Short mmCIF file of C-alpha atoms and ligand atoms in Angstrom, two decimals:
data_model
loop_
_atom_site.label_atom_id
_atom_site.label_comp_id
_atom_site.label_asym_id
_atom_site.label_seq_id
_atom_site.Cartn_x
_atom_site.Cartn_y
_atom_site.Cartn_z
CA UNK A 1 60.75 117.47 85.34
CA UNK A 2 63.96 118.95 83.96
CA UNK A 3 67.36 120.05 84.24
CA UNK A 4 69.75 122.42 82.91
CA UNK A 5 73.13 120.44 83.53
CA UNK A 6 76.57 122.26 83.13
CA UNK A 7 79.80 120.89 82.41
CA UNK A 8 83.22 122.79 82.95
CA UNK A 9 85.63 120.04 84.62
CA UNK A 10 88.34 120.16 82.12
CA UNK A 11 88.38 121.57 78.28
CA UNK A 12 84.99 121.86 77.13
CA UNK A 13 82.50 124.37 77.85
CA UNK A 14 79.27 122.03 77.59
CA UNK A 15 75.79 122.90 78.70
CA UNK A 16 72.34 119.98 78.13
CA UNK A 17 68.90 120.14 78.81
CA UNK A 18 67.66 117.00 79.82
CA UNK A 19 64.03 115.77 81.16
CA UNK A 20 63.43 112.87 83.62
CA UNK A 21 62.81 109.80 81.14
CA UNK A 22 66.31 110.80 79.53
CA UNK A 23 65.11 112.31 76.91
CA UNK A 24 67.02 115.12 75.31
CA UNK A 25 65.97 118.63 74.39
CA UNK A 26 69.10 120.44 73.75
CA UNK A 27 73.24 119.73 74.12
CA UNK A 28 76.02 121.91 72.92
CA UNK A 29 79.46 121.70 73.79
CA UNK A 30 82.32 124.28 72.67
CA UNK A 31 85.06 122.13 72.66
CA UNK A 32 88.66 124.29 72.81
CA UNK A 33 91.13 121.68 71.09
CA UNK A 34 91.97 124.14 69.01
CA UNK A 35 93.48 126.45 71.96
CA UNK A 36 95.63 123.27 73.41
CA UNK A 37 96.88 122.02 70.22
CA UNK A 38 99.62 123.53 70.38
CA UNK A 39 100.90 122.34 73.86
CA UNK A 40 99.81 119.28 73.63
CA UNK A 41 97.67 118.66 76.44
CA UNK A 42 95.53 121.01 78.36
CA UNK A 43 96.41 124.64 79.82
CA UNK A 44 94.75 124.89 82.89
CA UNK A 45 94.90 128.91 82.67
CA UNK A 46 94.21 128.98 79.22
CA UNK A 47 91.15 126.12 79.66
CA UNK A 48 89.52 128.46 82.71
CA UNK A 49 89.68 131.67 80.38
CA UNK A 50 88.05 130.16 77.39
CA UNK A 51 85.10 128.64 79.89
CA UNK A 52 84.50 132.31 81.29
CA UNK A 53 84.11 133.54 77.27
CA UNK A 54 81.88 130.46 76.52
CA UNK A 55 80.01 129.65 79.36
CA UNK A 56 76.96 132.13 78.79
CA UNK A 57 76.88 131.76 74.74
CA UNK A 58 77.02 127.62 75.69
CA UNK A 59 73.78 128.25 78.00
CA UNK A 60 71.86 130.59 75.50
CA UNK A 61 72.77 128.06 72.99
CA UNK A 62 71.12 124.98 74.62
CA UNK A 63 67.98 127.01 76.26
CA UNK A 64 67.22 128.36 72.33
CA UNK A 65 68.10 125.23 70.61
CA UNK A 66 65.52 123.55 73.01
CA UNK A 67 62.59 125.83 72.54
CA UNK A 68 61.92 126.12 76.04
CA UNK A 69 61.97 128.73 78.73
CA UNK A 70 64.66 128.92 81.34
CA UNK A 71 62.42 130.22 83.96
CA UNK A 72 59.03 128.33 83.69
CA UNK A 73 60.48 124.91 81.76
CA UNK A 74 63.30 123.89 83.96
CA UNK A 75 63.42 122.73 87.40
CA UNK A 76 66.74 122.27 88.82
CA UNK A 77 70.27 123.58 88.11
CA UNK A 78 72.98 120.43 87.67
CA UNK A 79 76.85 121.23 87.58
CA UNK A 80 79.85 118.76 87.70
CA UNK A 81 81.99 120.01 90.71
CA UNK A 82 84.75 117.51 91.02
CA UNK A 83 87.22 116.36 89.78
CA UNK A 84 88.83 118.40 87.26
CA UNK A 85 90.69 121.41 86.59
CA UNK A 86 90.23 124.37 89.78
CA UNK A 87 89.75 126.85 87.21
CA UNK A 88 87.44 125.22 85.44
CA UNK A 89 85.24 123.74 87.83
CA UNK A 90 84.80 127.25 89.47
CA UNK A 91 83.78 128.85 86.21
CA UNK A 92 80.62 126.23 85.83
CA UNK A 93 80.18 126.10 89.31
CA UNK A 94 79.82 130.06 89.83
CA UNK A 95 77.36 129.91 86.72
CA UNK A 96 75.21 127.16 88.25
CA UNK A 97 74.93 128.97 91.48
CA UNK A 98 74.62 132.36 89.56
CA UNK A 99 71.21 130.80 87.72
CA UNK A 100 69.82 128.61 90.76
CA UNK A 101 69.57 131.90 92.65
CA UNK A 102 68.47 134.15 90.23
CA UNK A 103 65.61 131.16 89.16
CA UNK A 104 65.02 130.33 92.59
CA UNK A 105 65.70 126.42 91.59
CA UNK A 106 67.43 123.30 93.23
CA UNK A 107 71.33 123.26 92.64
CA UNK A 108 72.37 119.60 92.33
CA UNK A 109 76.19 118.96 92.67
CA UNK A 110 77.52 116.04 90.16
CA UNK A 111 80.74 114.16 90.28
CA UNK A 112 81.94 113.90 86.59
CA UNK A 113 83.49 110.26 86.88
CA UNK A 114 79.95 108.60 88.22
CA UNK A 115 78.17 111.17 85.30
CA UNK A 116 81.35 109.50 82.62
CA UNK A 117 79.30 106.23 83.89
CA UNK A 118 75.66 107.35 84.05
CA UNK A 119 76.11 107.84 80.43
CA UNK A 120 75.59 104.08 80.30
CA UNK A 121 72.05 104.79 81.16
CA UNK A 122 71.43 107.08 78.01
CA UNK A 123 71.32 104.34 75.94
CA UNK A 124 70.14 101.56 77.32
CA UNK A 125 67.43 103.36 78.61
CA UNK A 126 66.52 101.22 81.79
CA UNK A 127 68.53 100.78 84.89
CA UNK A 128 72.29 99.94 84.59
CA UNK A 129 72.75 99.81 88.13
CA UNK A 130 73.99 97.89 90.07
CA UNK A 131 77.12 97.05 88.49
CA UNK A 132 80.84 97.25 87.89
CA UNK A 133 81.77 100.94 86.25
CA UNK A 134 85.07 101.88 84.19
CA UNK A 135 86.08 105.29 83.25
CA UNK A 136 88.89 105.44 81.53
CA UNK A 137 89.30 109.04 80.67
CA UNK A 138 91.80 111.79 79.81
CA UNK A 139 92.51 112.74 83.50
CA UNK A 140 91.23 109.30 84.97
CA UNK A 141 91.31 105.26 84.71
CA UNK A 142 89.51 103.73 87.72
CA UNK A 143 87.24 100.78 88.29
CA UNK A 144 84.20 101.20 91.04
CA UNK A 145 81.37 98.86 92.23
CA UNK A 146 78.11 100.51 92.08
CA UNK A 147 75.14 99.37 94.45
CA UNK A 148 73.59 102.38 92.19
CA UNK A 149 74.45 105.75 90.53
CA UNK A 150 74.87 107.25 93.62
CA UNK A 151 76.81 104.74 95.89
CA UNK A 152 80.35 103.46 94.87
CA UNK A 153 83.22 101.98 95.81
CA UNK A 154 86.54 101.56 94.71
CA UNK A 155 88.12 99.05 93.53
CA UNK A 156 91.12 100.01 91.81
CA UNK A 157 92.42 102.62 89.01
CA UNK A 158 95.67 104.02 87.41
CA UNK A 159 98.63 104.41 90.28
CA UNK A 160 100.04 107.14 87.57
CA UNK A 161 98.87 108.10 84.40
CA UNK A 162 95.42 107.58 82.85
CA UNK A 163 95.14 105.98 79.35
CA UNK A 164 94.15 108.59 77.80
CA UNK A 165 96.72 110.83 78.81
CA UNK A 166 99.18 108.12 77.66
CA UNK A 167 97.27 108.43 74.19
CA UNK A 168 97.71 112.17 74.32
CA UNK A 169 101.68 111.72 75.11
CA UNK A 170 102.49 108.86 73.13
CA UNK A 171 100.76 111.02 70.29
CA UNK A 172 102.51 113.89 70.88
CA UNK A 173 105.89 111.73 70.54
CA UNK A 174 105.10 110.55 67.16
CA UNK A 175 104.40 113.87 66.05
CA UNK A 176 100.06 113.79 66.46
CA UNK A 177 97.78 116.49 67.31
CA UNK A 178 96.19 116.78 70.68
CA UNK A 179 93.83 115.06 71.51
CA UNK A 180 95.64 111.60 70.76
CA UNK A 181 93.55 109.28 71.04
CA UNK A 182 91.53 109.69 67.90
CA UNK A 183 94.74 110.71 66.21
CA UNK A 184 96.39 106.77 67.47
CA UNK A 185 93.62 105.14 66.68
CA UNK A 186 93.05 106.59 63.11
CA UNK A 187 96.77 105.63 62.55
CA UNK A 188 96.83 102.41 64.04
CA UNK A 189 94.32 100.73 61.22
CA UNK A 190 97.53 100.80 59.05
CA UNK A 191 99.55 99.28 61.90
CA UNK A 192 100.81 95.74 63.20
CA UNK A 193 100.23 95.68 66.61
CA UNK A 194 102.59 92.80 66.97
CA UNK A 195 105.44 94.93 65.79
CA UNK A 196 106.37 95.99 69.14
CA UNK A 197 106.13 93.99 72.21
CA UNK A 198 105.47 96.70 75.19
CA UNK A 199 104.39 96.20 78.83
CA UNK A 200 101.21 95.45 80.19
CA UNK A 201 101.66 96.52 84.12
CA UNK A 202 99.31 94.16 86.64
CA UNK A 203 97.89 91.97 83.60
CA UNK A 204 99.09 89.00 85.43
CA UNK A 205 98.36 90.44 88.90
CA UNK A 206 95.20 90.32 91.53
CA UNK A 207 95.33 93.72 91.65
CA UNK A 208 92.67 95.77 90.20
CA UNK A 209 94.94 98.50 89.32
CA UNK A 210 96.63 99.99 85.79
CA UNK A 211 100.11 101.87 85.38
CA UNK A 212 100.57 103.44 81.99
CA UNK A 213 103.85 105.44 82.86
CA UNK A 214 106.10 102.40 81.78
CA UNK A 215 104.58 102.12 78.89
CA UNK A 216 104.82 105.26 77.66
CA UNK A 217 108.54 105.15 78.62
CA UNK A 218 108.68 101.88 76.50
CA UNK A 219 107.13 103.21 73.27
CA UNK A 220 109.85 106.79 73.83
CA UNK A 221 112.73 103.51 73.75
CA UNK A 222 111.59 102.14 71.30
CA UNK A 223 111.35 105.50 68.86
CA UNK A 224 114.63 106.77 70.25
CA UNK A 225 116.78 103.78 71.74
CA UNK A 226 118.82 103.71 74.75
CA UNK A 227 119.79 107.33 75.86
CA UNK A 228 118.55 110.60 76.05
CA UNK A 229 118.43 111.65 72.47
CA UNK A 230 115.28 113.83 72.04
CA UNK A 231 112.33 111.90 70.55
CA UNK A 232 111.79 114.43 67.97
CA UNK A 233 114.75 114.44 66.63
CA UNK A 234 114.36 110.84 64.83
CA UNK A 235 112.61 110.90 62.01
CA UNK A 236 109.96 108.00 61.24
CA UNK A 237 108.12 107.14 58.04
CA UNK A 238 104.39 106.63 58.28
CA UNK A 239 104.27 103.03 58.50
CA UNK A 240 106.76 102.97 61.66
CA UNK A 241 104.47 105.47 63.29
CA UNK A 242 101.28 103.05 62.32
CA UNK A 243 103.22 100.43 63.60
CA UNK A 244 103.91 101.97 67.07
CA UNK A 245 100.27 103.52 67.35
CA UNK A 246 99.28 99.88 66.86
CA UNK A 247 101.43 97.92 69.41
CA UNK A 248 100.55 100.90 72.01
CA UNK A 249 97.03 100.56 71.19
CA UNK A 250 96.78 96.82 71.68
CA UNK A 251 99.06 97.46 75.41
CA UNK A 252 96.32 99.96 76.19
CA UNK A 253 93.39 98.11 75.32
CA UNK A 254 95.20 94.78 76.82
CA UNK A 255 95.00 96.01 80.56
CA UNK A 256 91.61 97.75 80.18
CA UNK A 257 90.08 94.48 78.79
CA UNK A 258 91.91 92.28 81.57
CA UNK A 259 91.37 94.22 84.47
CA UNK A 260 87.52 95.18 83.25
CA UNK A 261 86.80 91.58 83.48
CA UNK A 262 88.82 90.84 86.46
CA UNK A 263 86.77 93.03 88.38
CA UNK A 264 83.35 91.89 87.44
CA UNK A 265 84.58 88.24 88.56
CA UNK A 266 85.45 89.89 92.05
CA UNK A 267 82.42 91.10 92.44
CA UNK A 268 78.88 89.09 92.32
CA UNK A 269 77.66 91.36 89.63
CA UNK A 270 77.76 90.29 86.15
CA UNK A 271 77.69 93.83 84.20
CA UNK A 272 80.00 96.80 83.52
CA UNK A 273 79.74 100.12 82.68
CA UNK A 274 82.69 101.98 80.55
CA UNK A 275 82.69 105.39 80.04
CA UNK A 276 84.99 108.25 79.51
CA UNK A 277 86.92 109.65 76.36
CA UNK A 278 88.82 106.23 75.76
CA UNK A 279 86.20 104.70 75.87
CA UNK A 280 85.63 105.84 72.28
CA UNK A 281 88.03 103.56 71.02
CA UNK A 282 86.88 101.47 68.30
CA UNK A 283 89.54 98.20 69.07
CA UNK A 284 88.81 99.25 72.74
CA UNK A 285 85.05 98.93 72.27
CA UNK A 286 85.34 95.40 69.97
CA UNK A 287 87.33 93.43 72.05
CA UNK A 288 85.93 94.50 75.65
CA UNK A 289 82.72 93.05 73.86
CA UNK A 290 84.30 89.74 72.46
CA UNK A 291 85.48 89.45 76.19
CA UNK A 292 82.21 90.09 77.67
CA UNK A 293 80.63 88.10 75.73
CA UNK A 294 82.90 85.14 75.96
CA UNK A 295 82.30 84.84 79.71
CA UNK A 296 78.48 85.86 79.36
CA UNK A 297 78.98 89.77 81.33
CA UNK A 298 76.50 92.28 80.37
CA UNK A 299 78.22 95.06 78.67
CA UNK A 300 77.49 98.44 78.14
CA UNK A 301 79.43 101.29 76.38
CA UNK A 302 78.53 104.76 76.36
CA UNK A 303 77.10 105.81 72.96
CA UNK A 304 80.04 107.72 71.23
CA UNK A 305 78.71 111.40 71.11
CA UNK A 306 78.41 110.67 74.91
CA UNK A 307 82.09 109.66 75.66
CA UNK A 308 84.00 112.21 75.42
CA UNK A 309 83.03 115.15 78.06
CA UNK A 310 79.17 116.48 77.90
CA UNK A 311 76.60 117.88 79.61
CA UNK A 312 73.99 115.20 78.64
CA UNK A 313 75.83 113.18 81.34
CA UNK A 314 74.43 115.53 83.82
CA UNK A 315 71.48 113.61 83.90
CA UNK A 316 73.04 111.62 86.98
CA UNK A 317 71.40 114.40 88.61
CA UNK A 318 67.94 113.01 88.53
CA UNK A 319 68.85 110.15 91.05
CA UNK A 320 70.73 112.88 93.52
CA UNK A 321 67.06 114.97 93.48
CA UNK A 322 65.07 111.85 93.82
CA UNK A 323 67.09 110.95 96.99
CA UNK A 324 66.81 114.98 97.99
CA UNK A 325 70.66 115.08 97.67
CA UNK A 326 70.95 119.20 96.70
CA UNK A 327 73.02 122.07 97.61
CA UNK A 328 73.06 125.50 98.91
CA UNK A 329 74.76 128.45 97.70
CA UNK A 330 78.10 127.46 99.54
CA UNK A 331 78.58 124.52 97.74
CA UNK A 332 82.46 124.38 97.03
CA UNK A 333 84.74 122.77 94.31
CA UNK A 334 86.24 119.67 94.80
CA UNK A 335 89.26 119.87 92.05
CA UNK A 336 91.03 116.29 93.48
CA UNK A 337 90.15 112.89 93.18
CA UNK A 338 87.85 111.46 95.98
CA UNK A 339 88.01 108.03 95.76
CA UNK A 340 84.92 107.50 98.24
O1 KG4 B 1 86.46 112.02 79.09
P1 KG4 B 1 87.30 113.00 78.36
O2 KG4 B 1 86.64 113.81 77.26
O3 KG4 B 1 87.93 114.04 79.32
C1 KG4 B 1 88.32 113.76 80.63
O4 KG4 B 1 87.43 113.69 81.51
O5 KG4 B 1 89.55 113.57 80.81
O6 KG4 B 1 88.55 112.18 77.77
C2 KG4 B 1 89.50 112.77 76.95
C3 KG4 B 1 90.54 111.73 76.61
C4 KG4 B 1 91.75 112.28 75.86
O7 KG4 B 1 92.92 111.84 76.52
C5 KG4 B 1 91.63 111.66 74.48
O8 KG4 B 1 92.88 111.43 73.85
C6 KG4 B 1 90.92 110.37 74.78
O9 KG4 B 1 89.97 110.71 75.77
N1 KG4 B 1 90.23 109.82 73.60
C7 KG4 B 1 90.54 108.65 73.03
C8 KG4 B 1 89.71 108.51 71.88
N2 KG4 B 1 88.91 109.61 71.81
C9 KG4 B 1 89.24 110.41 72.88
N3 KG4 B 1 91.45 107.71 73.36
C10 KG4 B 1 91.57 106.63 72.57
N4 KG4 B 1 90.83 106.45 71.45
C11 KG4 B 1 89.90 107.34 71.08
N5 KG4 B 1 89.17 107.14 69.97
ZN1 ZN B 2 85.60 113.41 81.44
#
């Protein structure tokens, strides 16, 4: 069995074909960085257009560079319909629908946080589930329990902004290109994260929740001091920008680490799941490990490639058709958060 799985929730166009044991014939994704660059984040208009231009090219892309036929090879139509951008999601949700009527095949309906964590699956190649999942993301930081891919709960997540959004502002302050995350991190090797001392909201708390708001306040203080002089109108040399990349890094990375743990103690499972853009972050990645492994908690990352947003991901759909979870033609978008 296989799937043609479509991804549209945010900035990149991606399309996979996957096959029941995981295995992967063909992924492309059309990222459009280049189009938000400018703005620094993403354009919803501008980020719906560029998926109506792509979305076809994207899905002749993957069916040639897998070899196999559209219409005999593949047996169900996957598509990530929440959360994300309304724009977006309606583009790859009208093309799903658009092929599983024309093909006459199954339309399966994925949530693109649980796929963020399926991705776990990809690599270790067995059953991750049950356990504790992360996704710390561009649009999303939350913490659910998983009694398996298809049933979770939640447990906590950002009460503001996601971390990778703070990467993407924080970067944008110190004069980076969108997205900021790899543009931090690839600073912050040349930094001292002890330079500057910034907040880490709930570390000390019960709460399984994050808030990255203050801190990106803090690190705008700290370039511009008290007042409202505009951030880019001080100039820093490269190693104060390394040096603030670094200490925001470390706050980041603090509170994911902390509350990551946290949660698997409140729970009776003894493995997490991370997923999500952030999670390609190489400190992020090291010392979640060293942390996991300190108190013996099975830990697993998604592979790098499979981070940041993909189709491959899609593959969460299996476990919806095994449990005969699809969709008719009226299936809608779901652009908000549902915590479930
Ligand atoms: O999962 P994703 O591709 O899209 C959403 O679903 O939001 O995540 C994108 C986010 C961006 O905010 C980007 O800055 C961040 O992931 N990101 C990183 C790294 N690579 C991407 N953040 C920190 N370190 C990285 N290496
Ligand atoms: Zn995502």
């Amino acid at each position: 069995m296989r799937i043609l799985a479509i991804e549209t929730t945010c900035d990149e166009t991606a399309a996979a074909i996957i096959g029941e044991d995981l295995t992967i014939s063909a992924s492309v994704v059309a990222s459009q960085e280049a189009l938000h660059e400018q703005y620094n984040g993403v354009v919803p208009e501008i980020a719906a257009r560029a998926h109506v231009e792509r979305m076809l090219p994207v899905i002749q892309q993957t069916v040639q560079q897998s070899g196999l036929s559209l219409a005999n090879d593949i047996d169900a139509i996957a598509v990530a319909n929440t959360p994300g951008l309304a724009g977006s999601l309606l583009v790859g949700v009208t093309a799903a629908k658009a092929l599983a009527m024309c093909l006459d095949k199954p339309l399966v309906a994925i949530n693109h946080l649980h796929a963020h964590v399926y991705a776990c699956q990809l690599e270790a190649q067995r059953d991750v589930f049950p356990c504790v999942g992360l996704i710390v993301s561009g649009g999303h930081t939350h913490l659910y329990q998983y009694a398996n891919a298809l049933s979770p709960e939640y447990l906590g997540g950002t009460i503001d902004d996601a971390a990778g959004e703070a990467f993407d502002k924080v970067a944008s302050m110190l004069g980076l290109p969108y997205p900021g995350g790899p543009a931090i991190s690839k600073i912050a090797v040349k930094g001292d994260a002890k330079t500057h001392q910034y907040p880490r909201s709930f570390i000390r708390d019960d709460r399984l929740d994050f808030s990255f708001s203050g801190l990106k306040t803090a690190v705008r203080y700290s370039i511009t001091g008290p007042g409202n002089i505009p951030v880019d109108s001080v100039k820093l040399d490269d190693q104060q920008k390394a040096d603030i990349a670094a200490s925001f890094q470390q706050a980041v990375v603090d509170c994911l680490v902390a509350k990551a743990v946290q949660a698997v103690e409140r729970t009776s499972l003894n493995r997490i799941c991370v997923g999500g853009g952030v999670a390609a972050n190489r400190v992020f990645r090291e010392q979640l490990k060293e942390a996991c492994d300190a108190k013996g908690i099975e830990l697993f990352i998604a592979p790098l490639k499979y981070c940041t947003d993909n189709a491959v991901m899609g593959a969460i759909a299996f476990e919806k058709l095994k449990a005969g979870l699809v969709e008719d033609l009226s299936v809608d978008i779901l652009p908000g958060l549902v915590r479930v």
